[in-house]
PDB file of C-alpha atoms in Angstrom:
ATOM      1  CA  MET A   1      59.094  -0.809 -10.368  1.00 30.00           C
ATOM      2  CA  SER A   2      58.247  -2.002 -13.866  1.00 36.00           C
ATOM      3  CA  GLU A   3      58.158   0.585 -16.621  1.00 39.00           C
ATOM      4  CA  HIS A   4      54.482  -0.339 -16.967  1.00 39.00           C
ATOM      5  CA  SER A   5      53.669   0.069 -13.286  1.00 40.00           C
ATOM      6  CA  ALA A   6      51.797   3.040 -11.972  1.00 43.00           C
ATOM      7  CA  ASN A   7      51.672   5.280  -8.938  1.00 45.00           C
ATOM      8  CA  PRO A   8      48.310   4.429  -7.314  1.00 46.00           C
ATOM      9  CA  SER A   9      48.163   7.684  -5.344  1.00 46.00           C
ATOM     10  CA  ALA A  10      48.218   9.790  -8.522  1.00 48.00           C
ATOM     11  CA  ALA A  11      44.831   8.568  -9.731  1.00 50.00           C
ATOM     12  CA  ALA A  12      43.282   9.161  -6.325  1.00 50.00           C
ATOM     13  CA  ALA A  13      44.211  12.824  -6.594  1.00 56.00           C
ATOM     14  CA  THR A  14      41.854  13.225  -9.576  1.00 61.00           C
ATOM     15  CA  GLY A  15      38.829  12.093  -7.611  1.00 66.00           C
ATOM     16  CA  ARG A  16      37.868   9.673 -10.390  1.00 80.00           C
ATOM     17  CA  PRO A  17      37.107   6.030  -9.592  1.00 87.00           C
ATOM     18  CA  ARG A  18      39.589   3.395 -10.663  1.00 91.00           C
ATOM     19  CA  ALA A  19      38.234   0.470 -12.672  1.00 95.00           C
ATOM     20  CA  VAL A  20      37.668  -2.591 -10.474  1.00 96.00           C
ATOM     21  CA  LYS A  21      35.786  -4.842 -12.916  1.00 97.00           C
ATOM     22  CA  ALA A  22      36.850  -6.589 -16.097  1.00 98.00           C
ATOM     23  CA  VAL A  23      34.887  -7.913 -19.062  1.00 98.00           C
ATOM     24  CA  ILE A  24      36.129 -10.752 -21.259  1.00 97.00           C
ATOM     25  CA  PRO A  25      34.180 -11.169 -24.530  1.00 95.00           C
ATOM     26  CA  ALA A  26      34.290 -14.884 -25.315  1.00 92.00           C
ATOM     27  CA  ALA A  27      31.245 -15.747 -27.395  1.00 88.00           C
ATOM     28  CA  GLY A  28      32.939 -16.262 -30.764  1.00 86.00           C
ATOM     29  CA  LEU A  29      32.888 -19.474 -32.791  1.00 85.00           C
ATOM     30  CA  ALA A  30      36.690 -19.721 -33.203  1.00 87.00           C
ATOM     31  CA  THR A  31      36.384 -21.058 -36.739  1.00 90.00           C
ATOM     32  CA  ARG A  32      40.159 -21.014 -37.262  1.00 93.00           C
ATOM     33  CA  PHE A  33      40.473 -23.843 -34.731  1.00 93.00           C
ATOM     34  CA  LEU A  34      37.682 -26.106 -36.008  1.00 92.00           C
ATOM     35  CA  PRO A  35      37.000 -28.939 -35.479  1.00 94.00           C
ATOM     36  CA  ALA A  36      38.747 -28.714 -32.079  1.00 92.00           C
ATOM     37  CA  THR A  37      36.462 -25.863 -31.014  1.00 91.00           C
ATOM     38  CA  LYS A  38      33.231 -27.573 -32.045  1.00 90.00           C
ATOM     39  CA  ALA A  39      32.833 -28.818 -28.452  1.00 89.00           C
ATOM     40  CA  VAL A  40      35.684 -27.127 -26.575  1.00 92.00           C
ATOM     41  CA  PRO A  41      35.759 -23.304 -26.366  1.00 92.00           C
ATOM     42  CA  LYS A  42      38.912 -21.828 -27.842  1.00 93.00           C
ATOM     43  CA  GLU A  43      39.441 -19.976 -24.585  1.00 94.00           C
ATOM     44  CA  LEU A  44      39.890 -23.334 -22.820  1.00 95.00           C
ATOM     45  CA  LEU A  45      42.552 -24.687 -25.171  1.00 95.00           C
ATOM     46  CA  PRO A  46      45.515 -25.516 -22.920  1.00 96.00           C
ATOM     47  CA  VAL A  47      48.803 -23.658 -22.844  1.00 96.00           C
ATOM     48  CA  VAL A  48      50.822 -26.420 -21.164  1.00 95.00           C
ATOM     49  CA  ASP A  49      48.552 -27.095 -18.157  1.00 93.00           C
ATOM     50  CA  ARG A  50      46.363 -23.996 -17.939  1.00 95.00           C
ATOM     51  CA  PRO A  51      43.740 -22.817 -20.430  1.00 96.00           C
ATOM     52  CA  VAL A  52      44.209 -19.530 -22.232  1.00 97.00           C
ATOM     53  CA  LEU A  53      41.281 -18.048 -20.302  1.00 97.00           C
ATOM     54  CA  GLN A  54      42.948 -18.680 -16.953  1.00 97.00           C
ATOM     55  CA  TYR A  55      46.027 -16.730 -18.012  1.00 97.00           C
ATOM     56  CA  ILE A  56      43.758 -13.809 -18.936  1.00 97.00           C
ATOM     57  CA  VAL A  57      41.810 -13.881 -15.661  1.00 97.00           C
ATOM     58  CA  GLU A  58      45.115 -14.065 -13.780  1.00 97.00           C
ATOM     59  CA  GLU A  59      46.297 -10.994 -15.674  1.00 97.00           C
ATOM     60  CA  ALA A  60      43.224  -9.095 -14.463  1.00 97.00           C
ATOM     61  CA  ALA A  61      43.662 -10.325 -10.896  1.00 97.00           C
ATOM     62  CA  HIS A  62      47.336  -9.358 -10.952  1.00 96.00           C
ATOM     63  CA  ALA A  63      46.216  -5.784 -11.675  1.00 96.00           C
ATOM     64  CA  GLY A  64      43.908  -5.772  -8.657  1.00 96.00           C
ATOM     65  CA  ILE A  65      40.677  -6.660 -10.486  1.00 97.00           C
ATOM     66  CA  GLY A  66      38.745  -9.347  -8.644  1.00 94.00           C
ATOM     67  CA  ASP A  67      35.413  -9.109 -10.506  1.00 97.00           C
ATOM     68  CA  VAL A  68      35.339 -10.648 -14.004  1.00 97.00           C
ATOM     69  CA  LEU A  69      32.365 -10.906 -16.346  1.00 97.00           C
ATOM     70  CA  LEU A  70      32.532 -13.464 -19.154  1.00 97.00           C
ATOM     71  CA  ILE A  71      30.405 -12.664 -22.201  1.00 95.00           C
ATOM     72  CA  THR A  72      29.652 -16.172 -23.418  1.00 93.00           C
ATOM     73  CA  GLY A  73      27.736 -17.843 -26.207  1.00 88.00           C
ATOM     74  CA  ARG A  74      25.955 -21.089 -26.929  1.00 86.00           C
ATOM     75  CA  GLY A  75      27.957 -24.174 -25.943  1.00 83.00           C
ATOM     76  CA  LYS A  76      30.454 -22.305 -23.776  1.00 87.00           C
ATOM     77  CA  THR A  77      29.253 -23.034 -20.242  1.00 88.00           C
ATOM     78  CA  SER A  78      32.425 -25.044 -19.601  1.00 92.00           C
ATOM     79  CA  MET A  79      34.327 -21.742 -19.342  1.00 93.00           C
ATOM     80  CA  VAL A  80      32.415 -20.959 -16.157  1.00 92.00           C
ATOM     81  CA  ASP A  81      32.793 -24.556 -14.952  1.00 93.00           C
ATOM     82  CA  HIS A  82      36.569 -24.179 -15.069  1.00 95.00           C
ATOM     83  CA  PHE A  83      36.431 -21.600 -12.266  1.00 94.00           C
ATOM     84  CA  ASP A  84      33.820 -23.472 -10.225  1.00 93.00           C
ATOM     85  CA  ARG A  85      34.429 -25.839  -7.312  1.00 92.00           C
ATOM     86  CA  ARG A  86      34.927 -29.566  -7.891  1.00 92.00           C
ATOM     87  CA  PRO A  87      34.568 -31.167  -4.435  1.00 93.00           C
ATOM     88  CA  ASP A  88      34.732 -34.670  -5.940  1.00 94.00           C
ATOM     89  CA  LEU A  89      38.015 -33.897  -7.673  1.00 94.00           C
ATOM     90  CA  GLU A  90      39.417 -32.157  -4.610  1.00 93.00           C
ATOM     91  CA  GLU A  91      38.638 -35.242  -2.526  1.00 93.00           C
ATOM     92  CA  ARG A  92      40.467 -37.459  -5.014  1.00 94.00           C
ATOM     93  CA  LEU A  93      43.491 -35.144  -4.851  1.00 94.00           C
ATOM     94  CA  ALA A  94      43.704 -35.020  -1.063  1.00 92.00           C
ATOM     95  CA  GLU A  95      46.998 -36.943  -1.111  1.00 93.00           C
ATOM     96  CA  LYS A  96      48.444 -34.843  -3.938  1.00 94.00           C
ATOM     97  CA  PRO A  97      48.846 -31.360  -2.434  1.00 93.00           C
ATOM     98  CA  ASP A  98      50.451 -29.727  -5.481  1.00 93.00           C
ATOM     99  CA  LEU A  99      47.666 -30.800  -7.823  1.00 94.00           C
ATOM    100  CA  LEU A 100      45.026 -29.938  -5.232  1.00 95.00           C
ATOM    101  CA  ALA A 101      46.439 -26.431  -4.850  1.00 94.00           C
ATOM    102  CA  ALA A 102      46.429 -25.949  -8.632  1.00 93.00           C
ATOM    103  CA  VAL A 103      42.777 -27.005  -8.855  1.00 94.00           C
ATOM    104  CA  LYS A 104      41.686 -24.846  -5.918  1.00 93.00           C
ATOM    105  CA  ARG A 105      43.598 -21.895  -7.354  1.00 94.00           C
ATOM    106  CA  THR A 106      41.092 -21.673 -10.219  1.00 94.00           C
ATOM    107  CA  GLU A 107      38.306 -21.045  -7.683  1.00 93.00           C
ATOM    108  CA  GLU A 108      40.181 -18.266  -5.936  1.00 94.00           C
ATOM    109  CA  ILE A 109      41.592 -16.090  -8.725  1.00 96.00           C
ATOM    110  CA  ALA A 110      38.545 -13.843  -9.051  1.00 96.00           C
ATOM    111  CA  ALA A 111      34.780 -13.734  -8.714  1.00 95.00           C
ATOM    112  CA  ILE A 112      33.480 -14.967 -12.085  1.00 96.00           C
ATOM    113  CA  TYR A 113      30.148 -13.819 -13.492  1.00 96.00           C
ATOM    114  CA  THR A 114      28.617 -14.605 -16.849  1.00 95.00           C
ATOM    115  CA  CYS A 115      26.247 -13.101 -19.396  1.00 93.00           C
ATOM    116  CA  ARG A 116      25.220 -14.660 -22.694  1.00 92.00           C
ATOM    117  CA  GLN A 117      25.393 -12.875 -26.042  1.00 90.00           C
ATOM    118  CA  PRO A 118      22.643 -14.659 -28.023  1.00 88.00           C
ATOM    119  CA  GLU A 119      24.167 -13.843 -31.406  1.00 86.00           C
ATOM    120  CA  GLN A 120      27.566 -12.487 -32.399  1.00 84.00           C
ATOM    121  CA  LEU A 121      27.057  -9.037 -33.898  1.00 89.00           C
ATOM    122  CA  GLY A 122      30.439  -7.482 -33.226  1.00 90.00           C
ATOM    123  CA  LEU A 123      32.715  -6.604 -30.318  1.00 92.00           C
ATOM    124  CA  GLY A 124      30.748  -3.458 -29.527  1.00 94.00           C
ATOM    125  CA  HIS A 125      27.547  -5.494 -29.404  1.00 94.00           C
ATOM    126  CA  ALA A 126      29.182  -7.948 -26.983  1.00 95.00           C
ATOM    127  CA  ILE A 127      30.497  -5.208 -24.682  1.00 96.00           C
ATOM    128  CA  GLY A 128      27.018  -3.688 -24.569  1.00 96.00           C
ATOM    129  CA  TYR A 129      25.787  -6.730 -22.652  1.00 95.00           C
ATOM    130  CA  ALA A 130      28.068  -5.790 -19.736  1.00 97.00           C
ATOM    131  CA  GLU A 131      26.168  -2.603 -18.879  1.00 96.00           C
ATOM    132  CA  SER A 132      23.920  -4.110 -16.189  1.00 95.00           C
ATOM    133  CA  HIS A 133      26.984  -5.581 -14.461  1.00 96.00           C
ATOM    134  CA  VAL A 134      29.325  -2.615 -14.818  1.00 95.00           C
ATOM    135  CA  GLY A 135      26.917   0.301 -14.507  1.00 94.00           C
ATOM    136  CA  ASP A 136      28.352   3.754 -15.153  1.00 93.00           C
ATOM    137  CA  GLN A 137      31.817   2.970 -13.767  1.00 95.00           C
ATOM    138  CA  PRO A 138      35.027   2.512 -15.774  1.00 97.00           C
ATOM    139  CA  PHE A 139      35.996  -1.066 -16.557  1.00 98.00           C
ATOM    140  CA  ALA A 140      38.665  -3.090 -18.319  1.00 98.00           C
ATOM    141  CA  VAL A 141      38.129  -5.228 -21.409  1.00 98.00           C
ATOM    142  CA  LEU A 142      40.484  -8.143 -22.046  1.00 98.00           C
ATOM    143  CA  LEU A 143      40.051  -9.988 -25.329  1.00 95.00           C
ATOM    144  CA  GLY A 144      40.052 -13.733 -24.945  1.00 91.00           C
ATOM    145  CA  ASP A 145      42.884 -14.737 -27.258  1.00 92.00           C
ATOM    146  CA  GLU A 146      45.924 -12.822 -26.027  1.00 93.00           C
ATOM    147  CA  PHE A 147      47.688 -12.137 -22.765  1.00 96.00           C
ATOM    148  CA  VAL A 148      50.941 -10.669 -21.491  1.00 95.00           C
ATOM    149  CA  ASN A 149      53.739 -11.906 -19.273  1.00 94.00           C
ATOM    150  CA  LEU A 150      52.868 -11.042 -15.669  1.00 93.00           C
ATOM    151  CA  SER A 151      56.478 -10.061 -15.003  1.00 93.00           C
ATOM    152  CA  GLU A 152      55.953  -7.273 -17.573  1.00 95.00           C
ATOM    153  CA  PRO A 153      52.464  -6.030 -16.632  1.00 95.00           C
ATOM    154  CA  LEU A 154      50.387  -3.778 -18.848  1.00 97.00           C
ATOM    155  CA  LEU A 155      46.974  -3.421 -17.210  1.00 97.00           C
ATOM    156  CA  PRO A 156      48.052  -1.538 -14.033  1.00 97.00           C
ATOM    157  CA  ALA A 157      49.376   1.358 -16.103  1.00 97.00           C
ATOM    158  CA  MET A 158      46.226   1.380 -18.233  1.00 97.00           C
ATOM    159  CA  LEU A 159      44.023   1.548 -15.133  1.00 97.00           C
ATOM    160  CA  GLU A 160      46.095   4.407 -13.784  1.00 96.00           C
ATOM    161  CA  LEU A 161      45.954   6.292 -17.073  1.00 97.00           C
ATOM    162  CA  GLN A 162      42.180   5.959 -17.312  1.00 97.00           C
ATOM    163  CA  ALA A 163      41.704   7.153 -13.730  1.00 96.00           C
ATOM    164  CA  ARG A 164      43.823  10.207 -14.493  1.00 96.00           C
ATOM    165  CA  THR A 165      42.187  11.145 -17.805  1.00 96.00           C
ATOM    166  CA  GLY A 166      38.649   9.782 -17.397  1.00 95.00           C
ATOM    167  CA  GLY A 167      38.630   8.747 -21.049  1.00 96.00           C
ATOM    168  CA  VAL A 168      39.289   5.753 -23.254  1.00 97.00           C
ATOM    169  CA  VAL A 169      42.606   3.942 -22.801  1.00 98.00           C
ATOM    170  CA  LEU A 170      44.025   1.519 -25.360  1.00 97.00           C
ATOM    171  CA  ALA A 171      47.215  -0.509 -25.655  1.00 97.00           C
ATOM    172  CA  PHE A 172      49.491  -0.620 -28.697  1.00 96.00           C
ATOM    173  CA  PHE A 173      52.459  -2.678 -29.753  1.00 95.00           C
ATOM    174  CA  GLU A 174      54.895  -2.055 -32.587  1.00 94.00           C
ATOM    175  CA  VAL A 175      54.702  -4.182 -35.716  1.00 93.00           C
ATOM    176  CA  ASP A 176      56.900  -4.421 -38.762  1.00 93.00           C
ATOM    177  CA  PRO A 177      55.645  -1.811 -41.267  1.00 91.00           C
ATOM    178  CA  ALA A 178      54.992  -4.583 -43.794  1.00 91.00           C
ATOM    179  CA  GLU A 179      52.536  -6.178 -41.325  1.00 90.00           C
ATOM    180  CA  THR A 180      50.208  -3.205 -40.829  1.00 91.00           C
ATOM    181  CA  LYS A 181      47.656  -4.781 -43.194  1.00 86.00           C
ATOM    182  CA  ARG A 182      46.936  -7.408 -40.527  1.00 84.00           C
ATOM    183  CA  TYR A 183      46.013  -5.022 -37.685  1.00 85.00           C
ATOM    184  CA  GLY A 184      44.112  -1.963 -36.608  1.00 85.00           C
ATOM    185  CA  ILE A 185      46.713   0.833 -36.782  1.00 89.00           C
ATOM    186  CA  ALA A 186      46.627   4.097 -34.842  1.00 91.00           C
ATOM    187  CA  SER A 187      47.549   7.646 -35.660  1.00 92.00           C
ATOM    188  CA  VAL A 188      49.006   9.336 -32.586  1.00 94.00           C
ATOM    189  CA  GLU A 189      50.601  12.472 -31.235  1.00 94.00           C
ATOM    190  CA  PRO A 190      52.610  13.132 -28.057  1.00 94.00           C
ATOM    191  CA  ALA A 191      50.617  12.884 -24.840  1.00 93.00           C
ATOM    192  CA  GLU A 192      50.432  15.544 -22.151  1.00 94.00           C
ATOM    193  CA  SER A 193      53.691  15.880 -20.228  1.00 93.00           C
ATOM    194  CA  GLU A 194      52.024  15.224 -16.873  1.00 94.00           C
ATOM    195  CA  LEU A 195      51.287  11.638 -17.971  1.00 94.00           C
ATOM    196  CA  ALA A 196      54.916  10.769 -18.631  1.00 93.00           C
ATOM    197  CA  ASP A 197      55.418   9.078 -15.240  1.00 94.00           C
ATOM    198  CA  ILE A 198      52.894   6.360 -16.146  1.00 95.00           C
ATOM    199  CA  GLY A 199      54.952   4.969 -19.012  1.00 92.00           C
ATOM    200  CA  GLU A 200      55.152   5.389 -22.765  1.00 95.00           C
ATOM    201  CA  VAL A 201      51.849   7.200 -23.302  1.00 97.00           C
ATOM    202  CA  VAL A 202      50.545   8.607 -26.587  1.00 96.00           C
ATOM    203  CA  LYS A 203      47.401  10.529 -27.482  1.00 96.00           C
ATOM    204  CA  VAL A 204      45.260   8.778 -30.106  1.00 95.00           C
ATOM    205  CA  THR A 205      44.003  10.905 -32.983  1.00 93.00           C
ATOM    206  CA  GLY A 206      42.462   8.134 -35.073  1.00 89.00           C
ATOM    207  CA  MET A 207      42.559   4.475 -36.084  1.00 84.00           C
ATOM    208  CA  VAL A 208      42.610   2.737 -39.457  1.00 83.00           C
ATOM    209  CA  GLU A 209      41.627  -0.902 -39.919  1.00 80.00           C
ATOM    210  CA  LYS A 210      44.269  -3.018 -41.726  1.00 83.00           C
ATOM    211  CA  PRO A 211      45.861  -0.305 -43.885  1.00 87.00           C
ATOM    212  CA  LYS A 212      48.367  -1.039 -46.623  1.00 90.00           C
ATOM    213  CA  PRO A 213      51.933  -0.342 -45.435  1.00 91.00           C
ATOM    214  CA  GLU A 214      52.220   2.747 -47.620  1.00 90.00           C
ATOM    215  CA  GLU A 215      48.959   4.121 -46.183  1.00 90.00           C
ATOM    216  CA  ALA A 216      49.504   3.299 -42.513  1.00 91.00           C
ATOM    217  CA  PRO A 217      49.733   6.359 -40.220  1.00 92.00           C
ATOM    218  CA  SER A 218      52.187   4.537 -37.909  1.00 93.00           C
ATOM    219  CA  ASN A 219      53.360   1.050 -37.010  1.00 93.00           C
ATOM    220  CA  LEU A 220      51.421   0.986 -33.719  1.00 94.00           C
ATOM    221  CA  ALA A 221      48.900  -1.854 -33.708  1.00 93.00           C
ATOM    222  CA  VAL A 222      45.989  -2.291 -31.318  1.00 91.00           C
ATOM    223  CA  LEU A 223      46.513  -4.891 -28.586  1.00 93.00           C
ATOM    224  CA  GLY A 224      43.419  -6.574 -27.113  1.00 93.00           C
ATOM    225  CA  ARG A 225      43.246  -4.526 -23.914  1.00 96.00           C
ATOM    226  CA  TYR A 226      40.982  -1.536 -23.244  1.00 97.00           C
ATOM    227  CA  VAL A 227      39.942   0.488 -20.215  1.00 98.00           C
ATOM    228  CA  LEU A 228      36.673   2.254 -20.953  1.00 98.00           C
ATOM    229  CA  PRO A 229      34.494   4.836 -19.211  1.00 97.00           C
ATOM    230  CA  GLY A 230      30.899   3.897 -18.409  1.00 96.00           C
ATOM    231  CA  LYS A 231      29.599   6.231 -21.104  1.00 96.00           C
ATOM    232  CA  ILE A 232      30.822   3.784 -23.739  1.00 97.00           C
ATOM    233  CA  PHE A 233      27.474   1.992 -23.411  1.00 97.00           C
ATOM    234  CA  ASP A 234      25.517   5.019 -24.606  1.00 96.00           C
ATOM    235  CA  ALA A 235      27.992   5.380 -27.479  1.00 96.00           C
ATOM    236  CA  ILE A 236      27.461   1.722 -28.426  1.00 96.00           C
ATOM    237  CA  ARG A 237      23.693   2.280 -28.542  1.00 96.00           C
ATOM    238  CA  ARG A 238      24.260   5.221 -30.897  1.00 95.00           C
ATOM    239  CA  THR A 239      26.696   3.333 -33.126  1.00 92.00           C
ATOM    240  CA  PRO A 240      25.243   1.927 -36.360  1.00 92.00           C
ATOM    241  CA  PRO A 241      26.490  -1.349 -37.826  1.00 89.00           C
ATOM    242  CA  GLY A 242      29.861  -0.910 -39.485  1.00 84.00           C
ATOM    243  CA  SER A 243      32.404  -3.322 -40.930  1.00 76.00           C
ATOM    244  CA  GLY A 244      30.828  -6.698 -41.663  1.00 79.00           C
ATOM    245  CA  GLY A 245      27.411  -5.369 -40.684  1.00 85.00           C
ATOM    246  CA  GLU A 246      28.462  -5.570 -37.026  1.00 86.00           C
ATOM    247  CA  ILE A 247      28.517  -3.025 -34.190  1.00 91.00           C
ATOM    248  CA  GLN A 248      32.199  -2.271 -33.798  1.00 88.00           C
ATOM    249  CA  LEU A 249      33.780  -1.134 -30.537  1.00 92.00           C
ATOM    250  CA  THR A 250      36.263   0.923 -32.552  1.00 89.00           C
ATOM    251  CA  ASP A 251      33.378   2.935 -34.039  1.00 89.00           C
ATOM    252  CA  ALA A 252      31.873   3.573 -30.594  1.00 93.00           C
ATOM    253  CA  MET A 253      35.224   4.743 -29.238  1.00 92.00           C
ATOM    254  CA  GLU A 254      35.700   7.004 -32.250  1.00 90.00           C
ATOM    255  CA  LEU A 255      32.254   8.488 -31.589  1.00 93.00           C
ATOM    256  CA  LEU A 256      33.306   9.339 -28.030  1.00 95.00           C
ATOM    257  CA  ARG A 257      36.583  10.822 -29.279  1.00 93.00           C
ATOM    258  CA  SER A 258      34.730  13.006 -31.803  1.00 92.00           C
ATOM    259  CA  GLU A 259      32.580  14.308 -28.953  1.00 94.00           C
ATOM    260  CA  GLY A 260      35.556  15.303 -26.844  1.00 93.00           C
ATOM    261  CA  THR A 261      36.368  12.233 -24.768  1.00 95.00           C
ATOM    262  CA  PRO A 262      40.160  11.884 -24.526  1.00 96.00           C
ATOM    263  CA  VAL A 263      41.674   8.730 -25.987  1.00 96.00           C
ATOM    264  CA  HIS A 264      45.166   7.691 -24.894  1.00 97.00           C
ATOM    265  CA  ALA A 265      47.237   4.544 -25.188  1.00 97.00           C
ATOM    266  CA  ILE A 266      50.137   2.776 -23.550  1.00 97.00           C
ATOM    267  CA  VAL A 267      52.794   1.536 -25.979  1.00 97.00           C
ATOM    268  CA  TYR A 268      53.580  -1.921 -24.635  1.00 96.00           C
ATOM    269  CA  ARG A 269      57.080  -3.315 -25.117  1.00 95.00           C
ATOM    270  CA  GLY A 270      56.803  -6.415 -22.968  1.00 94.00           C
ATOM    271  CA  THR A 271      56.061 -10.000 -23.984  1.00 94.00           C
ATOM    272  CA  ARG A 272      52.687 -10.539 -25.653  1.00 95.00           C
ATOM    273  CA  TYR A 273      51.242 -13.962 -26.349  1.00 95.00           C
ATOM    274  CA  ASP A 274      48.728 -14.197 -29.211  1.00 93.00           C
ATOM    275  CA  THR A 275      46.668 -17.395 -29.339  1.00 95.00           C
ATOM    276  CA  GLY A 276      44.083 -16.155 -31.839  1.00 91.00           C
ATOM    277  CA  MET A 277      45.425 -18.211 -34.733  1.00 92.00           C
ATOM    278  CA  PRO A 278      46.930 -21.729 -34.820  1.00 95.00           C
ATOM    279  CA  LEU A 279      50.496 -20.541 -35.484  1.00 96.00           C
ATOM    280  CA  GLY A 280      50.447 -18.008 -32.666  1.00 95.00           C
ATOM    281  CA  TYR A 281      48.860 -20.558 -30.347  1.00 96.00           C
ATOM    282  CA  LEU A 282      51.610 -23.094 -31.058  1.00 97.00           C
ATOM    283  CA  GLN A 283      54.296 -20.431 -30.585  1.00 97.00           C
ATOM    284  CA  THR A 284      52.758 -19.480 -27.243  1.00 97.00           C
ATOM    285  CA  VAL A 285      52.706 -23.089 -26.031  1.00 97.00           C
ATOM    286  CA  VAL A 286      56.357 -23.572 -26.958  1.00 97.00           C
ATOM    287  CA  GLN A 287      57.489 -20.243 -25.512  1.00 96.00           C
ATOM    288  CA  ILE A 288      55.787 -20.770 -22.166  1.00 96.00           C
ATOM    289  CA  ALA A 289      56.900 -24.394 -21.987  1.00 97.00           C
ATOM    290  CA  VAL A 290      60.565 -23.515 -22.412  1.00 95.00           C
ATOM    291  CA  GLU A 291      60.221 -20.839 -19.709  1.00 94.00           C
ATOM    292  CA  ARG A 292      58.762 -23.235 -17.138  1.00 93.00           C
ATOM    293  CA  GLU A 293      61.153 -24.157 -14.328  1.00 93.00           C
ATOM    294  CA  ASP A 294      59.748 -27.678 -14.095  1.00 93.00           C
ATOM    295  CA  LEU A 295      59.738 -28.359 -17.857  1.00 94.00           C
ATOM    296  CA  GLY A 296      62.009 -25.880 -19.557  1.00 94.00           C
ATOM    297  CA  SER A 297      65.387 -27.586 -19.367  1.00 95.00           C
ATOM    298  CA  GLU A 298      64.232 -30.988 -20.617  1.00 96.00           C
ATOM    299  CA  PHE A 299      61.837 -29.512 -23.175  1.00 96.00           C
ATOM    300  CA  ARG A 300      64.527 -27.211 -24.620  1.00 95.00           C
ATOM    301  CA  LYS A 301      66.822 -30.202 -25.078  1.00 94.00           C
ATOM    302  CA  TRP A 302      64.102 -32.230 -26.796  1.00 94.00           C
ATOM    303  CA  LEU A 303      63.143 -29.273 -28.988  1.00 94.00           C
ATOM    304  CA  ALA A 304      66.731 -28.700 -30.053  1.00 92.00           C
ATOM    305  CA  ASP A 305      67.087 -32.391 -30.931  1.00 91.00           C
ATOM    306  CA  PHE A 306      63.780 -32.372 -32.798  1.00 92.00           C
ATOM    307  CA  VAL A 307      64.544 -29.386 -35.008  1.00 90.00           C
ATOM    308  CA  SER A 308      68.013 -30.748 -35.790  1.00 87.00           C
ATOM    309  CA  THR A 309      66.629 -33.948 -37.294  1.00 81.00           C
ATOM    310  CA  ASP A 310      64.153 -34.495 -40.098  1.00 65.00           C
ATOM    311  CA  ALA A 311      61.083 -36.705 -39.986  1.00 54.00           C
ATOM    312  CA  SER A 312      63.109 -39.786 -41.014  1.00 52.00           C
ATOM    313  CA  GLY A 313      65.454 -39.388 -38.095  1.00 58.00           C
ATOM    314  CA  GLY A 314      68.397 -38.165 -40.144  1.00 58.00           C
ATOM    315  CA  PRO A 315      70.213 -34.809 -39.938  1.00 56.00           C
ATOM    316  CA  ASN A 316      68.055 -31.802 -40.733  1.00 54.00           C
ATOM    317  CA  THR A 317      69.517 -30.087 -43.753  1.00 48.00           C
TER     318      THR A 317
END
């Protein structure tokens, strides 16, 4: 069992429901990737032969979540199209079983639903649009620009932790202390001993947005995964605009924490892929390509040759 796996019977003992739906906010403009994202949603940029969004939906499905709501925006209907049937394409691929299976796989990963956010007024604002789909049940939120290696799962442990505590569950990863100014950083304390079997769990006492290294309460940065109780929607309605004049999910979660809702986090030490910026996207493409059984060996050789020579074809000094 992975260190991030969970005991499914433990949550059942609490009598609380386990989250079975996921929400993926994906309405942003992705300005860092313009002009590529003028017509193509950032979430559909390919990582080898699958778009980023498919990796994220597969991560949810791998954790047992088969119901996924995409919060979309103007010009992003192609995200839904990716998971729809293409009978014409399937007919053309009838004699190519491997390609046909890959295409049909996109239809079978999960049930995909969509809701449009008419204007982007913050992550909290986006999550608020999921209320009619989710209701008062707990649900997972997966941000649309990062995902984890499925051989080192994160979400199952988060779902278990939320079912046990009934509160807000976050995910953290360690960063170099000098890098805290790039992330939301948490202050934490040891979690209750009875949660130790789930994994590396901490209790969250607060969060600071992009603190200077000398002011950071820890080196634990927020990863784009959340499991939230249904009462987050009421908290979002009561949350005034914050940073950037937007309704921030962090502020809504802090409101719940101040009112007594427990907030815990899993410290994730597996492989995280961050495609939110061009450099991270390129690193993700290369990393996954070299790990592919069908591409890795040849691509590694080419990559080694490429980095050992300069643009003129001579030795790289």
